[in-house]
């Protein structure tokens, strides 16, 4: 299978869904599914690097996920904590630059500190950007941006003003959004930034997502005709 480089996405957003179902179908606790989900994240970063994808955004915890049982929420934060603790060296060696998006003021203070640390430690890396969406919701992000603009005293708001005040102000829009787990919705993920993203849904549960699934998504992306509102390309009939 060949991939023409110029037709690969630069930024991929991933809605990692299906951890719970992956686990319960195996008679395991949901948290085991979240743990396996971290393995899928590591795997995906390595595959993305092979294809020279520049930015991966992973939806790790949404503003709506607070509705879950406290034990699952605490477990998810512990898994993110372990991931940031145990992988700093590897991420540095592999040239991964970690950034984040979401309201980190509401997550456990020590985890917020850990994330800030890893962001600082990896800031000079330049192989790939990994954006972790933690306590992220697109509506919350828009409210954050508009509040910033209000504080700046803006009364006439341009699209660029909004873009510059989103959590993603330093990142280009995602070209491709992949959602695993079978649902076909965005669940409050990057609503503003994905205005022209290509959407790809797969039934595969996130912990099972591997290289062949990733390549399938890229292949599908390459078939899409991204027009951004322009004319159809002339096609043979
Ligand atoms: C996605 O997996 C991870 C998070 C939302 C944190 P889920 O936990 O939503 O898994 P399912 O959808 O219940 O299978
Ligand atoms: C989306 O998955 C959020 C994350 C992947 C972090 P959910 O499982 O929370 O989404 P819904 O509830 O099925 O829409
Ligand atoms: Mg889910």
CSV table of C-alpha atoms and ligand atoms in Angstrom, one decimal:
chain,number,residue,atom,x,y,z
A,1,UNK,CA,0.0,0.0,0.0
A,2,UNK,CA,1.5,3.3,-1.0
A,3,UNK,CA,0.8,6.7,0.6
A,4,UNK,CA,1.4,9.9,-1.3
A,5,UNK,CA,2.9,12.2,1.3
A,6,UNK,CA,1.2,15.4,0.2
A,7,UNK,CA,-2.2,13.8,0.6
A,8,UNK,CA,-1.7,12.7,4.2
A,9,UNK,CA,-3.4,14.7,7.0
A,10,UNK,CA,-1.2,17.0,9.0
A,11,UNK,CA,-3.4,17.0,12.1
A,12,UNK,CA,-5.5,14.0,13.2
A,13,UNK,CA,-8.0,14.3,16.1
A,14,UNK,CA,-8.9,11.0,17.7
A,15,UNK,CA,-12.1,10.4,19.8
A,16,UNK,CA,-10.9,7.3,21.6
A,17,UNK,CA,-14.2,5.6,22.4
A,18,UNK,CA,-14.9,2.0,23.3
A,19,UNK,CA,-12.5,1.4,26.2
A,20,UNK,CA,-15.4,0.3,28.6
A,21,UNK,CA,-17.0,-2.0,26.1
A,22,UNK,CA,-13.7,-3.5,25.1
A,23,UNK,CA,-13.2,-4.5,28.8
A,24,UNK,CA,-16.7,-5.6,29.7
A,25,UNK,CA,-16.9,-7.9,26.6
A,26,UNK,CA,-13.9,-9.6,28.0
A,27,UNK,CA,-15.4,-9.9,31.5
A,28,UNK,CA,-12.9,-7.2,32.8
A,29,UNK,CA,-13.4,-4.0,34.7
A,30,UNK,CA,-13.8,-0.8,32.6
A,31,UNK,CA,-10.6,0.6,34.0
A,32,UNK,CA,-8.6,-2.2,32.4
A,33,UNK,CA,-10.0,-1.0,29.1
A,34,UNK,CA,-8.8,2.5,29.9
A,35,UNK,CA,-5.3,1.1,30.7
A,36,UNK,CA,-5.2,-0.8,27.4
A,37,UNK,CA,-6.3,2.5,25.8
A,38,UNK,CA,-3.0,4.0,26.9
A,39,UNK,CA,-1.2,1.2,25.1
A,40,UNK,CA,-3.2,2.2,22.0
A,41,UNK,CA,-2.1,5.8,22.4
A,42,UNK,CA,1.6,4.8,22.6
A,43,UNK,CA,1.2,2.6,19.5
A,44,UNK,CA,-0.7,5.3,17.6
A,45,UNK,CA,2.0,7.9,18.3
A,46,UNK,CA,4.7,5.6,16.9
A,47,UNK,CA,2.7,4.7,13.8
A,48,UNK,CA,1.8,8.4,13.2
A,49,UNK,CA,5.5,9.2,13.3
A,50,UNK,CA,6.2,6.6,10.6
A,51,UNK,CA,3.7,8.4,8.4
A,52,UNK,CA,5.1,11.8,9.3
A,53,UNK,CA,1.9,13.0,10.8
A,54,UNK,CA,2.7,16.2,12.5
A,55,UNK,CA,0.0,16.5,15.2
A,56,UNK,CA,-2.2,14.1,17.0
A,57,UNK,CA,-5.0,15.2,19.4
A,58,UNK,CA,-6.3,12.6,21.7
A,59,UNK,CA,-9.7,13.1,23.5
A,60,UNK,CA,-8.9,11.6,26.9
A,61,UNK,CA,-11.6,13.1,29.2
A,62,UNK,CA,-14.5,15.2,28.3
A,63,UNK,CA,-16.4,17.9,30.3
A,64,UNK,CA,-19.3,15.5,30.2
A,65,UNK,CA,-17.4,12.6,31.6
A,66,UNK,CA,-17.8,14.0,35.1
A,67,UNK,CA,-21.2,12.3,35.0
A,68,UNK,CA,-19.5,8.9,35.4
A,69,UNK,CA,-19.0,7.1,38.7
A,70,UNK,CA,-16.3,8.7,40.9
A,71,UNK,CA,-14.3,5.5,41.0
A,72,UNK,CA,-14.1,5.5,37.2
A,73,UNK,CA,-13.2,9.2,37.1
A,74,UNK,CA,-10.5,8.7,39.7
A,75,UNK,CA,-9.2,5.7,37.9
A,76,UNK,CA,-8.9,7.6,34.6
A,77,UNK,CA,-7.0,10.4,36.2
A,78,UNK,CA,-4.7,7.8,37.9
A,79,UNK,CA,-4.0,6.3,34.5
A,80,UNK,CA,-3.2,9.7,32.9
A,81,UNK,CA,-1.0,10.3,36.0
A,82,UNK,CA,0.9,7.0,35.5
A,83,UNK,CA,1.2,7.7,31.8
A,84,UNK,CA,2.8,11.1,32.4
A,85,UNK,CA,5.0,9.7,35.2
A,86,UNK,CA,6.3,6.7,33.3
A,87,UNK,CA,6.8,7.9,29.8
A,88,UNK,CA,8.6,11.2,30.1
A,89,UNK,CA,12.0,9.7,29.1
A,90,UNK,CA,10.6,7.8,26.2
A,91,UNK,CA,8.6,10.7,24.9
A,92,UNK,CA,11.7,12.9,25.1
A,93,UNK,CA,13.8,10.2,23.3
A,94,UNK,CA,11.2,9.9,20.6
A,95,UNK,CA,10.9,13.7,20.0
A,96,UNK,CA,7.3,14.0,21.2
A,97,UNK,CA,6.1,17.4,22.2
A,98,UNK,CA,3.2,17.2,24.6
A,99,UNK,CA,0.6,20.0,24.7
A,100,UNK,CA,-2.9,20.0,26.2
A,101,UNK,CA,-6.3,21.5,25.9
A,102,UNK,CA,-9.2,21.7,28.3
A,103,UNK,CA,-9.9,23.3,31.7
A,104,UNK,CA,-7.1,21.8,33.8
A,105,UNK,CA,-8.0,23.9,36.8
A,106,UNK,CA,-10.8,21.4,37.6
A,107,UNK,CA,-8.7,18.2,37.5
A,108,UNK,CA,-6.7,17.1,40.6
A,109,UNK,CA,-4.0,19.7,41.3
A,110,UNK,CA,-1.1,17.2,41.3
A,111,UNK,CA,-2.1,15.9,37.9
A,112,UNK,CA,-2.4,19.4,36.5
A,113,UNK,CA,1.2,20.0,37.9
A,114,UNK,CA,2.4,16.8,36.3
A,115,UNK,CA,0.9,17.8,32.9
A,116,UNK,CA,2.6,21.2,33.1
A,117,UNK,CA,5.9,19.5,33.9
A,118,UNK,CA,5.7,17.1,31.0
A,119,UNK,CA,4.6,20.0,28.7
A,120,UNK,CA,7.7,22.0,29.8
A,121,UNK,CA,10.1,19.0,29.5
A,122,UNK,CA,9.0,18.2,26.0
A,123,UNK,CA,8.5,21.7,24.7
A,124,UNK,CA,11.7,21.6,22.4
A,125,UNK,CA,10.8,18.3,20.8
A,126,UNK,CA,9.9,18.5,17.2
A,127,UNK,CA,9.1,15.1,15.7
A,128,UNK,CA,5.4,15.1,16.5
A,129,UNK,CA,3.0,17.2,18.6
A,130,UNK,CA,0.7,15.2,20.9
A,131,UNK,CA,-2.2,17.3,22.2
A,132,UNK,CA,-4.0,15.7,25.2
A,133,UNK,CA,-7.6,16.9,25.6
A,134,UNK,CA,-8.3,16.6,29.3
A,135,UNK,CA,-11.5,18.0,30.8
A,136,UNK,CA,-12.1,19.3,27.3
A,137,UNK,CA,-15.4,20.3,25.8
A,138,UNK,CA,-15.8,22.4,22.6
A,139,UNK,CA,-18.7,24.4,24.1
A,140,UNK,CA,-16.6,25.1,27.2
A,141,UNK,CA,-13.7,26.1,25.0
A,142,UNK,CA,-15.9,28.6,23.1
A,143,UNK,CA,-17.1,30.1,26.3
A,144,UNK,CA,-13.5,30.4,27.5
A,145,UNK,CA,-12.6,32.1,24.2
A,146,UNK,CA,-15.5,34.6,24.4
A,147,UNK,CA,-14.7,35.4,28.0
A,148,UNK,CA,-11.1,36.1,27.0
A,149,UNK,CA,-12.4,38.4,24.3
A,150,UNK,CA,-14.8,40.1,26.7
A,151,UNK,CA,-11.9,40.7,29.2
A,152,UNK,CA,-9.9,42.2,26.3
A,153,UNK,CA,-12.8,44.6,25.8
A,154,UNK,CA,-13.6,43.4,22.3
A,155,UNK,CA,-17.0,44.3,21.0
A,156,UNK,CA,-16.6,43.5,17.2
A,157,UNK,CA,-15.5,39.9,17.1
A,158,UNK,CA,-14.0,38.4,14.0
A,159,UNK,CA,-13.5,34.7,13.3
A,160,UNK,CA,-9.8,35.1,13.7
A,161,UNK,CA,-10.3,36.6,17.2
A,162,UNK,CA,-12.1,33.4,18.2
A,163,UNK,CA,-9.4,31.2,16.6
A,164,UNK,CA,-6.7,33.0,18.5
A,165,UNK,CA,-8.5,32.5,21.8
A,166,UNK,CA,-9.2,28.8,21.6
A,167,UNK,CA,-7.1,26.2,23.4
A,168,UNK,CA,-5.8,25.3,20.0
A,169,UNK,CA,-4.5,28.8,19.2
A,170,UNK,CA,-1.1,27.4,18.3
A,171,UNK,CA,-2.3,24.4,16.2
A,172,UNK,CA,-3.8,24.2,12.7
A,173,UNK,CA,-7.3,22.8,12.4
A,174,UNK,CA,-7.6,19.0,12.3
A,175,UNK,CA,-7.7,17.5,8.8
A,176,UNK,CA,-9.1,14.2,9.9
A,177,UNK,CA,-11.2,13.1,12.9
A,178,UNK,CA,-11.2,9.4,13.7
A,179,UNK,CA,-13.8,8.1,16.2
A,180,UNK,CA,-13.5,4.5,17.3
A,181,UNK,CA,-16.2,2.5,19.1
A,182,UNK,CA,-19.0,2.6,16.6
A,183,UNK,CA,-20.8,5.9,17.5
A,184,UNK,CA,-21.1,8.4,14.8
A,185,UNK,CA,-21.0,11.7,16.7
A,186,UNK,CA,-18.5,14.3,17.8
A,187,UNK,CA,-19.6,14.3,21.5
A,188,UNK,CA,-18.5,18.0,21.9
A,189,UNK,CA,-15.0,17.5,20.3
A,190,UNK,CA,-13.4,20.4,18.4
A,191,UNK,CA,-16.7,21.7,17.0
A,192,UNK,CA,-15.2,25.0,15.8
A,193,UNK,CA,-11.9,23.6,14.5
A,194,UNK,CA,-13.4,20.6,12.7
A,195,UNK,CA,-15.6,22.7,10.4
A,196,UNK,CA,-13.8,21.2,7.4
A,197,UNK,CA,-12.3,18.1,8.9
A,198,UNK,CA,-12.9,14.7,7.2
A,199,UNK,CA,-14.8,12.4,9.6
A,200,UNK,CA,-13.9,8.7,9.9
A,201,UNK,CA,-15.9,6.3,12.1
A,202,UNK,CA,-14.8,2.8,12.9
A,203,UNK,CA,-16.5,0.1,15.0
A,204,UNK,CA,-13.2,-1.0,16.4
A,205,UNK,CA,-12.9,-0.4,20.1
A,206,UNK,CA,-10.0,2.0,21.0
A,207,UNK,CA,-7.8,-0.5,22.8
A,208,UNK,CA,-7.8,-2.7,19.7
A,209,UNK,CA,-7.0,0.1,17.3
A,210,UNK,CA,-3.7,-0.8,15.6
A,211,UNK,CA,-1.6,-0.1,12.5
A,212,UNK,CA,-3.9,-1.8,10.0
A,213,UNK,CA,-6.9,0.3,11.3
A,214,UNK,CA,-4.8,3.4,11.2
A,215,UNK,CA,-3.7,2.7,7.6
A,216,UNK,CA,-7.3,2.1,6.7
A,217,UNK,CA,-8.3,5.5,8.0
A,218,UNK,CA,-5.5,7.2,6.1
A,219,UNK,CA,-6.5,5.4,2.9
A,220,UNK,CA,-10.1,6.5,3.3
A,221,UNK,CA,-8.9,10.1,3.9
A,222,UNK,CA,-6.9,10.0,0.7
A,223,UNK,CA,-10.0,9.1,-1.2
A,224,UNK,CA,-11.8,12.2,0.0
A,225,UNK,CA,-12.1,15.3,-2.2
A,226,UNK,CA,-11.5,18.2,0.2
A,227,UNK,CA,-13.2,21.2,-1.4
A,228,UNK,CA,-13.6,23.7,1.4
A,229,UNK,CA,-16.7,25.0,-0.4
A,230,UNK,CA,-15.0,25.2,-3.8
A,231,UNK,CA,-15.9,23.5,-7.0
A,232,UNK,CA,-15.9,19.8,-7.6
A,233,UNK,CA,-12.8,18.6,-9.3
A,234,UNK,CA,-13.4,17.6,-12.9
A,235,UNK,CA,-13.9,13.8,-12.8
A,236,UNK,CA,-14.2,11.4,-15.6
A,237,UNK,CA,-17.7,10.0,-16.1
B,1,LIG,C1,-13.6,6.2,26.0
B,1,LIG,O1,-14.1,5.0,26.3
B,1,LIG,C2,-12.8,6.8,27.1
B,1,LIG,C3,-13.4,7.9,27.9
B,1,LIG,C4,-14.5,8.5,27.6
B,1,LIG,C5,-12.7,8.4,29.0
B,1,LIG,P1,-15.5,4.8,27.1
B,1,LIG,O2,-15.2,4.7,28.6
B,1,LIG,O3,-16.5,5.8,26.7
B,1,LIG,O4,-15.9,3.4,26.6
B,1,LIG,P2,-17.4,2.9,26.2
B,1,LIG,O5,-17.9,3.9,25.2
B,1,LIG,O6,-18.2,2.9,27.5
B,1,LIG,O7,-17.2,1.5,25.7
B,2,LIG,C1,-16.3,10.8,24.0
B,2,LIG,O1,-16.6,9.5,24.4
B,2,LIG,C2,-15.3,11.3,25.0
B,2,LIG,C3,-13.9,10.8,25.0
B,2,LIG,C4,-13.5,9.9,24.1
B,2,LIG,C5,-13.0,11.2,26.0
B,2,LIG,P1,-18.0,9.3,25.3
B,2,LIG,O2,-18.1,7.9,25.6
B,2,LIG,O3,-17.9,10.2,26.5
B,2,LIG,O4,-19.1,9.9,24.4
B,2,LIG,P2,-20.7,9.6,24.4
B,2,LIG,O5,-21.2,9.7,25.8
B,2,LIG,O6,-20.9,8.2,23.9
B,2,LIG,O7,-21.2,10.6,23.4
B,3,LIG,MG1,-17.9,5.9,25.3
